[in-house]
PDB file of C-alpha atoms in Angstrom:
ATOM      1  CA  MET A1243       0.000   0.000   0.000  1.00 44.00           C
ATOM      2  CA  PRO A1244       1.434   3.402  -0.944  1.00 66.00           C
ATOM      3  CA  GLY A1245       2.440   5.624   1.921  1.00 90.00           C
ATOM      4  CA  ILE A1246       1.608   9.178   2.742  1.00 97.00           C
ATOM      5  CA  ILE A1247       3.029  12.177   0.936  1.00 97.00           C
ATOM      6  CA  LEU A1248       3.683  14.982   3.406  1.00 98.00           C
ATOM      7  CA  TYR A1249       3.905  18.437   1.863  1.00 98.00           C
ATOM      8  CA  HIS A1250       6.432  19.775   4.296  1.00 96.00           C
ATOM      9  CA  ASN A1251       7.929  23.092   5.342  1.00 96.00           C
ATOM     10  CA  GLY A1252      10.722  22.405   7.812  1.00 93.00           C
ATOM     11  CA  LEU A1253      10.448  25.917   9.259  1.00 94.00           C
ATOM     12  CA  CYS A1254       6.836  25.312  10.344  1.00 94.00           C
ATOM     13  CA  SER A1255       6.319  23.754  13.790  1.00 95.00           C
ATOM     14  CA  LYS A1256       3.038  22.112  12.717  1.00 95.00           C
ATOM     15  CA  SER A1257       4.702  20.619   9.670  1.00 96.00           C
ATOM     16  CA  ARG A1258       7.577  19.307  11.804  1.00 97.00           C
ATOM     17  CA  GLY A1259       5.027  17.906  14.247  1.00 97.00           C
ATOM     18  CA  ALA A1260       3.211  16.034  11.481  1.00 96.00           C
ATOM     19  CA  LEU A1261       6.496  14.567  10.273  1.00 97.00           C
ATOM     20  CA  GLU A1262       7.383  13.511  13.833  1.00 96.00           C
ATOM     21  CA  ILE A1263       4.071  11.662  14.137  1.00 95.00           C
ATOM     22  CA  LEU A1264       4.673   9.804  10.880  1.00 96.00           C
ATOM     23  CA  ILE A1265       8.186   8.832  11.973  1.00 95.00           C
ATOM     24  CA  GLU A1266       7.216   7.883  15.548  1.00 94.00           C
ATOM     25  CA  GLN A1267       4.272   5.795  14.348  1.00 93.00           C
ATOM     26  CA  ASN A1268       6.473   4.164  11.684  1.00 94.00           C
ATOM     27  CA  ILE A1269       3.984   5.213   8.993  1.00 94.00           C
ATOM     28  CA  PRO A1270       5.384   4.865   5.457  1.00 95.00           C
ATOM     29  CA  HIS A1271       5.749   8.315   3.937  1.00 96.00           C
ATOM     30  CA  THR A1272       7.646  10.529   1.581  1.00 97.00           C
ATOM     31  CA  VAL A1273       8.371  14.176   2.145  1.00 97.00           C
ATOM     32  CA  ARG A1274       7.777  16.794  -0.518  1.00 97.00           C
ATOM     33  CA  LEU A1275       9.637  19.991   0.288  1.00 97.00           C
ATOM     34  CA  TYR A1276       7.132  22.072  -1.615  1.00 97.00           C
ATOM     35  CA  LEU A1277       9.003  25.357  -1.095  1.00 97.00           C
ATOM     36  CA  THR A1278      12.057  24.109  -2.993  1.00 96.00           C
ATOM     37  CA  ASP A1279      10.097  21.659  -5.188  1.00 97.00           C
ATOM     38  CA  PRO A1280       6.920  23.639  -5.923  1.00 96.00           C
ATOM     39  CA  LEU A1281       3.766  22.010  -7.171  1.00 98.00           C
ATOM     40  CA  THR A1282       2.809  22.524 -10.784  1.00 98.00           C
ATOM     41  CA  LYS A1283      -0.655  23.871 -11.553  1.00 98.00           C
ATOM     42  CA  LYS A1284      -1.698  20.357 -12.568  1.00 98.00           C
ATOM     43  CA  GLU A1285      -0.415  18.894  -9.282  1.00 98.00           C
ATOM     44  CA  LEU A1286      -2.053  21.662  -7.255  1.00 98.00           C
ATOM     45  CA  ARG A1287      -5.396  21.155  -9.039  1.00 98.00           C
ATOM     46  CA  ALA A1288      -5.242  17.421  -8.276  1.00 98.00           C
ATOM     47  CA  LEU A1289      -4.325  18.083  -4.646  1.00 98.00           C
ATOM     48  CA  LEU A1290      -7.144  20.615  -4.241  1.00 98.00           C
ATOM     49  CA  LYS A1291      -9.591  18.047  -5.598  1.00 98.00           C
ATOM     50  CA  LYS A1292      -8.391  15.499  -3.026  1.00 98.00           C
ATOM     51  CA  LEU A1293      -8.644  18.135  -0.284  1.00 98.00           C
ATOM     52  CA  GLY A1294     -12.113  19.168  -1.421  1.00 98.00           C
ATOM     53  CA  LEU A1295     -11.001  22.806  -1.317  1.00 98.00           C
ATOM     54  CA  LYS A1296     -10.859  25.783  -3.646  1.00 98.00           C
ATOM     55  CA  ALA A1297      -7.461  27.384  -4.202  1.00 98.00           C
ATOM     56  CA  SER A1298      -8.547  30.428  -2.176  1.00 98.00           C
ATOM     57  CA  GLU A1299      -9.308  28.156   0.791  1.00 98.00           C
ATOM     58  CA  LEU A1300      -5.728  26.859   0.866  1.00 98.00           C
ATOM     59  CA  VAL A1301      -4.161  30.300   1.266  1.00 98.00           C
ATOM     60  CA  ARG A1302      -2.268  31.112   4.463  1.00 97.00           C
ATOM     61  CA  LYS A1303      -3.738  34.496   5.215  1.00 96.00           C
ATOM     62  CA  SER A1304      -1.326  35.074   8.095  1.00 95.00           C
ATOM     63  CA  GLU A1305       1.665  35.151   5.737  1.00 96.00           C
ATOM     64  CA  TYR A1306       3.365  38.510   5.246  1.00 97.00           C
ATOM     65  CA  LEU A1307       3.238  38.066   1.471  1.00 98.00           C
ATOM     66  CA  TYR A1308      -0.547  37.674   1.620  1.00 98.00           C
ATOM     67  CA  GLN A1309      -0.969  40.659   3.925  1.00 97.00           C
ATOM     68  CA  GLN A1310       1.165  42.895   1.729  1.00 97.00           C
ATOM     69  CA  ASN A1311      -0.021  41.850  -1.727  1.00 97.00           C
ATOM     70  CA  TYR A1312      -3.390  40.093  -1.657  1.00 98.00           C
ATOM     71  CA  ASN A1313      -5.376  41.007   1.455  1.00 97.00           C
ATOM     72  CA  GLY A1314      -8.676  42.640   0.562  1.00 95.00           C
ATOM     73  CA  LYS A1315      -8.284  42.114  -3.187  1.00 97.00           C
ATOM     74  CA  ILE A1316     -10.797  40.298  -5.349  1.00 97.00           C
ATOM     75  CA  ILE A1317      -8.926  37.362  -6.846  1.00 98.00           C
ATOM     76  CA  SER A1318     -10.425  34.586  -8.950  1.00 98.00           C
ATOM     77  CA  GLU A1319      -9.816  30.897  -8.244  1.00 98.00           C
ATOM     78  CA  LYS A1320      -7.821  30.665 -11.479  1.00 97.00           C
ATOM     79  CA  GLU A1321      -5.643  33.558 -10.330  1.00 98.00           C
ATOM     80  CA  TRP A1322      -5.175  31.952  -6.895  1.00 98.00           C
ATOM     81  CA  LEU A1323      -3.982  28.778  -8.604  1.00 98.00           C
ATOM     82  CA  THR A1324      -1.253  30.773 -10.345  1.00 98.00           C
ATOM     83  CA  ILE A1325      -0.414  32.744  -7.193  1.00 98.00           C
ATOM     84  CA  LEU A1326      -0.031  29.559  -5.142  1.00 98.00           C
ATOM     85  CA  THR A1327       2.153  27.833  -7.711  1.00 98.00           C
ATOM     86  CA  ASP A1328       4.326  30.948  -8.015  1.00 98.00           C
ATOM     87  CA  ASN A1329       4.401  31.555  -4.228  1.00 98.00           C
ATOM     88  CA  PRO A1330       4.225  28.183  -2.450  1.00 98.00           C
ATOM     89  CA  VAL A1331       4.861  29.855   0.922  1.00 97.00           C
ATOM     90  CA  LEU A1332       1.197  30.887   0.738  1.00 98.00           C
ATOM     91  CA  ILE A1333       0.008  27.256   0.784  1.00 98.00           C
ATOM     92  CA  GLU A1334      -1.471  26.137   4.109  1.00 96.00           C
ATOM     93  CA  ARG A1335       0.506  23.413   5.835  1.00 96.00           C
ATOM     94  CA  PRO A1336       1.047  20.660   6.649  1.00 96.00           C
ATOM     95  CA  ILE A1337      -0.802  18.696   3.983  1.00 98.00           C
ATOM     96  CA  ALA A1338      -0.878  14.906   4.029  1.00 98.00           C
ATOM     97  CA  GLU A1339      -1.983  12.978   0.951  1.00 97.00           C
ATOM     98  CA  LYS A1340      -2.733   9.282   0.625  1.00 96.00           C
ATOM     99  CA  GLY A1341      -4.333   7.801  -2.448  1.00 95.00           C
ATOM    100  CA  ASP A1342      -7.397   9.802  -3.420  1.00 95.00           C
ATOM    101  CA  LYS A1343      -7.631  11.687  -0.118  1.00 96.00           C
ATOM    102  CA  ALA A1344      -5.700  14.610   1.346  1.00 97.00           C
ATOM    103  CA  ILE A1345      -6.053  16.698   4.499  1.00 97.00           C
ATOM    104  CA  VAL A1346      -4.627  19.868   5.967  1.00 97.00           C
ATOM    105  CA  ALA A1347      -3.309  18.547   9.289  1.00 95.00           C
ATOM    106  CA  ARG A1348      -4.402  21.486  11.452  1.00 93.00           C
ATOM    107  CA  PRO A1349      -4.743  20.776  14.253  1.00 92.00           C
ATOM    108  CA  LEU A1350      -2.071  18.077  14.211  1.00 92.00           C
ATOM    109  CA  GLU A1351      -4.486  15.363  15.381  1.00 91.00           C
ATOM    110  CA  LYS A1352      -6.054  15.515  11.919  1.00 94.00           C
ATOM    111  CA  ILE A1353      -3.027  13.607  10.560  1.00 94.00           C
ATOM    112  CA  TYR A1354      -4.657  10.476  12.004  1.00 92.00           C
ATOM    113  CA  GLU A1355      -7.607  10.920   9.634  1.00 92.00           C
ATOM    114  CA  ILE A1356      -5.384   9.805   6.778  1.00 92.00           C
ATOM    115  CA  THR A1357      -3.278   7.194   8.565  1.00 84.00           C
ATOM    116  CA  SER A1358      -4.285   3.799   9.806  1.00 69.00           C
ATOM    117  CA  ALA A1359      -2.426   4.441  13.053  1.00 56.00           C
ATOM    118  CA  PRO A1360      -4.326   4.835  16.317  1.00 53.00           C
ATOM    119  CA  THR A1361      -4.528   8.365  17.682  1.00 50.00           C
ATOM    120  CA  ILE A1362      -1.756   8.801  20.231  1.00 48.00           C
ATOM    121  CA  LEU A1363      -1.159  12.306  21.496  1.00 46.00           C
ATOM    122  CA  GLN A1364       0.807  13.456  24.534  1.00 41.00           C
TER     123      GLN A1364
END
């Protein structure tokens, strides 16, 4: 059975926490460093479909880049798709994908929705 793909930002504590859970639970996974290996528009469209989200719903509105350049502007979903592929820092994280399902693991306990591991939190 294929493992989980974790779209990971090592500077994000939630992303590091999700990775720790996968490692501690010995859950097969691969890490996609999406800041240095950005998603293509095709990949992002497929991921959004699995997430059941629109591109605008995946935007990290707390990011400085969003606050400075996009806050309060009317932006189409097509435009958001381009913005997110050009500026992956604006993509909410962490995202875990397995098969035809994906989740934004916020709060971290949500990672268990996509694993077969029992929920074990400190």
